mmCIF file of C-alpha atoms in Angstrom:
data_model
loop_
_atom_site.group_PDB
_atom_site.id
_atom_site.type_symbol
_atom_site.label_atom_id
_atom_site.label_comp_id
_atom_site.label_asym_id
_atom_site.label_seq_id
_atom_site.Cartn_x
_atom_site.Cartn_y
_atom_site.Cartn_z
ATOM 1 C CA MET A 1 121.726 145.376 107.295
ATOM 2 C CA ASN A 2 125.335 144.239 105.691
ATOM 3 C CA ARG A 3 128.059 145.073 105.964
ATOM 4 C CA ARG A 4 128.454 146.230 101.910
ATOM 5 C CA LYS A 5 124.927 148.480 102.613
ATOM 6 C CA LEU A 6 126.936 150.005 106.603
ATOM 7 C CA PHE A 7 129.827 151.339 103.829
ATOM 8 C CA ALA A 8 127.462 152.486 101.129
ATOM 9 C CA PHE A 9 125.695 154.372 103.773
ATOM 10 C CA ALA A 10 129.060 155.546 104.615
ATOM 11 C CA ALA A 11 130.573 156.155 101.281
ATOM 12 C CA VAL A 12 127.282 158.272 100.957
ATOM 13 C CA ALA A 13 127.272 160.477 104.041
ATOM 14 C CA ALA A 14 130.887 161.369 103.924
ATOM 15 C CA ALA A 15 130.263 162.709 99.993
ATOM 16 C CA GLY A 16 127.508 165.178 101.217
ATOM 17 C CA ALA A 17 130.325 166.035 104.381
ATOM 18 C CA ALA A 18 133.045 166.729 101.837
ATOM 19 C CA THR A 19 133.653 170.347 101.333
ATOM 20 C CA PRO A 20 136.434 171.928 99.779
ATOM 21 C CA ALA A 21 139.208 173.795 100.982
ATOM 22 C CA LEU A 22 139.025 177.172 99.486
ATOM 23 C CA ALA A 23 142.437 179.462 98.966
ATOM 24 C CA SER A 24 142.795 181.798 101.670
ATOM 25 C CA GLY A 25 143.965 185.163 100.198
ATOM 26 C CA GLY A 26 146.103 186.431 103.046
ATOM 27 C CA GLY A 27 147.795 190.361 103.099
ATOM 28 C CA GLY A 28 149.971 190.257 100.664
ATOM 29 C CA GLY A 29 151.046 186.427 101.103
ATOM 30 C CA GLN A 30 150.901 183.817 98.652
ATOM 31 C CA ALA A 31 147.904 182.205 98.083
ATOM 32 C CA GLU A 32 147.405 178.364 98.680
ATOM 33 C CA ALA A 33 146.439 175.960 95.557
ATOM 34 C CA PRO A 34 143.298 174.941 95.750
ATOM 35 C CA ALA A 35 142.114 171.877 97.282
ATOM 36 C CA LEU A 36 139.512 168.923 98.014
ATOM 37 C CA ASN A 37 138.814 167.324 101.296
ATOM 38 C CA ILE A 38 137.338 163.670 100.903
ATOM 39 C CA ALA A 39 136.250 162.635 103.917
ATOM 40 C CA GLY A 40 135.525 158.405 105.438
ATOM 41 C CA VAL A 41 136.765 157.048 102.546
ATOM 42 C CA GLY A 42 136.820 152.440 103.545
ATOM 43 C CA LEU A 43 139.867 150.797 102.268
ATOM 44 C CA PRO A 44 140.495 147.142 102.810
ATOM 45 C CA VAL A 45 143.869 146.367 104.566
ATOM 46 C CA ILE A 46 144.456 142.808 103.083
ATOM 47 C CA ASP A 47 147.109 140.462 104.304
ATOM 48 C CA GLY A 48 147.880 136.671 102.666
ATOM 49 C CA GLY A 49 144.631 136.781 100.853
ATOM 50 C CA ARG A 50 142.232 137.508 103.822
ATOM 51 C CA LEU A 51 140.302 140.981 104.792
ATOM 52 C CA ARG A 52 141.860 141.588 107.933
ATOM 53 C CA ASN A 53 140.518 145.070 108.944
ATOM 54 C CA TYR A 54 139.493 148.591 107.273
ATOM 55 C CA VAL A 55 141.267 151.833 108.143
ATOM 56 C CA PHE A 56 139.235 155.005 107.070
ATOM 57 C CA VAL A 57 141.010 157.728 105.327
ATOM 58 C CA SER A 58 140.166 161.509 104.648
ATOM 59 C CA LEU A 59 142.162 162.974 102.263
ATOM 60 C CA ARG A 60 143.063 166.479 100.679
ATOM 61 C CA LEU A 61 143.709 166.638 97.172
ATOM 62 C CA HIS A 62 145.751 169.283 95.885
ATOM 63 C CA LEU A 63 144.397 169.967 92.397
ATOM 64 C CA GLY A 64 146.723 171.099 89.481
ATOM 65 C CA ALA A 65 146.764 174.337 87.741
ATOM 66 C CA GLY A 66 143.210 175.105 85.538
ATOM 67 C CA LYS A 67 141.711 173.135 88.168
ATOM 68 C CA THR A 68 138.427 174.222 90.539
ATOM 69 C CA PRO A 69 137.055 172.417 93.470
ATOM 70 C CA GLN A 70 133.991 172.924 91.985
ATOM 71 C CA ASP A 71 134.868 171.043 88.976
ATOM 72 C CA MET A 72 136.620 168.652 90.723
ATOM 73 C CA ARG A 73 133.650 168.267 93.339
ATOM 74 C CA ASP A 74 131.524 166.679 90.343
ATOM 75 C CA LYS A 75 134.350 163.744 90.004
ATOM 76 C CA GLU A 76 134.428 162.573 93.388
ATOM 77 C CA PRO A 77 132.373 159.607 93.259
ATOM 78 C CA PHE A 78 133.974 158.587 90.460
ATOM 79 C CA LEU A 79 137.513 159.045 92.371
ATOM 80 C CA ARG A 80 135.997 157.334 95.463
ATOM 81 C CA ASP A 81 134.663 154.612 93.497
ATOM 82 C CA ALA A 82 138.662 154.124 91.496
ATOM 83 C CA LEU A 83 140.466 154.125 94.952
ATOM 84 C CA VAL A 84 138.055 151.448 96.425
ATOM 85 C CA ARG A 85 138.608 149.373 93.400
ATOM 86 C CA ALA A 86 142.431 150.058 93.405
ATOM 87 C CA ALA A 87 142.242 149.342 97.219
ATOM 88 C CA HIS A 88 140.671 145.675 96.522
ATOM 89 C CA ARG A 89 142.854 144.503 93.492
ATOM 90 C CA THR A 90 146.326 145.984 94.875
ATOM 91 C CA PRO A 91 146.159 146.662 98.843
ATOM 92 C CA PHE A 92 147.744 149.570 99.603
ATOM 93 C CA THR A 93 148.977 147.692 102.824
ATOM 94 C CA VAL A 94 151.941 148.283 104.918
ATOM 95 C CA PRO A 95 153.992 144.846 105.481
ATOM 96 C CA GLY A 96 153.490 144.212 109.601
ATOM 97 C CA SER A 97 149.890 146.527 110.143
ATOM 98 C CA TRP A 98 146.664 145.808 109.810
ATOM 99 C CA THR A 99 146.136 149.279 111.131
ATOM 100 C CA GLN A 100 147.747 151.711 108.538
ATOM 101 C CA LEU A 101 147.829 152.019 105.205
ATOM 102 C CA SER A 102 150.693 153.063 102.497
ATOM 103 C CA PRO A 103 150.587 156.583 102.253
ATOM 104 C CA GLN A 104 153.190 156.435 98.711
ATOM 105 C CA ALA A 105 150.737 153.297 96.888
ATOM 106 C CA LEU A 106 148.010 155.148 97.757
ATOM 107 C CA SER A 107 148.755 158.850 96.889
ATOM 108 C CA ALA A 108 150.179 157.441 93.045
ATOM 109 C CA SER A 109 146.891 155.476 92.510
ATOM 110 C CA LEU A 110 144.623 158.391 93.350
ATOM 111 C CA ILE A 111 146.531 160.357 91.316
ATOM 112 C CA GLN A 112 146.926 157.920 88.473
ATOM 113 C CA SER A 113 143.034 157.866 88.549
ATOM 114 C CA ALA A 114 142.535 161.138 88.350
ATOM 115 C CA ASN A 115 144.639 161.791 85.465
ATOM 116 C CA THR A 116 142.358 159.607 83.850
ATOM 117 C CA ILE A 117 138.991 160.569 84.950
ATOM 118 C CA ALA A 118 139.617 164.766 85.352
ATOM 119 C CA GLY A 119 142.721 165.365 82.777
ATOM 120 C CA ARG A 120 146.570 165.094 83.153
ATOM 121 C CA GLY A 121 147.655 167.189 85.931
ATOM 122 C CA SER A 122 144.112 167.407 87.501
ATOM 123 C CA VAL A 123 145.516 166.428 90.974
ATOM 124 C CA ALA A 124 149.246 167.755 91.345
ATOM 125 C CA ARG A 125 149.026 166.077 95.055
ATOM 126 C CA VAL A 126 148.161 163.553 97.554
ATOM 127 C CA GLU A 127 147.463 164.592 101.666
ATOM 128 C CA ILE A 128 146.795 161.744 103.705
ATOM 129 C CA ILE A 129 145.069 163.709 106.645
ATOM 130 C CA THR A 130 143.672 161.138 108.939
ATOM 131 C CA GLN A 131 143.589 156.821 109.094
ATOM 132 C CA SER A 132 141.299 155.168 111.095
ATOM 133 C CA PRO A 133 141.491 152.124 111.125
ATOM 134 C CA ARG A 134 137.956 149.938 112.007
ATOM 135 C CA ARG A 135 140.061 147.411 114.809
ATOM 136 C CA GLN A 136 143.323 148.248 116.564
ATOM 137 C CA VAL A 137 144.111 144.434 116.131
ATOM 138 C CA GLN A 138 147.871 143.534 115.157
ATOM 139 C CA PRO A 139 149.184 140.526 113.387
ATOM 140 C CA PRO A 140 150.401 137.117 114.459
ATOM 141 C CA ARG A 141 153.657 137.471 115.522
ATOM 142 C CA ALA A 142 156.275 135.374 113.876
#
């Protein structure tokens, strides 16, 4: 099985496991904004024009006003695709590390893609829950 098929299978399996985080109404407390969890997106770590590693991220999308997790669940495959394409076009790498991605760059790219795919203001913010590198490797010291 080649690497592309493996990642495609992992993406399909993770899409089925993605569950929305429903707002929990406390007894008189303020309810949380609706959110959608996206698990297991494999993003590349590219340094010096070469693929160095993959980092698998789990995300929580905090939805904007008027959006429900059910509405956004239909858009999830498109958001995953846009995120992976953006990561290959402009990598979210952290200088000096091959095991983590920049949360700010990743969040900004996903919010911009969500504005195009699901409408402006559909995603208020992106929270990175976990980052799991495929290999624990560090760049050589200069």
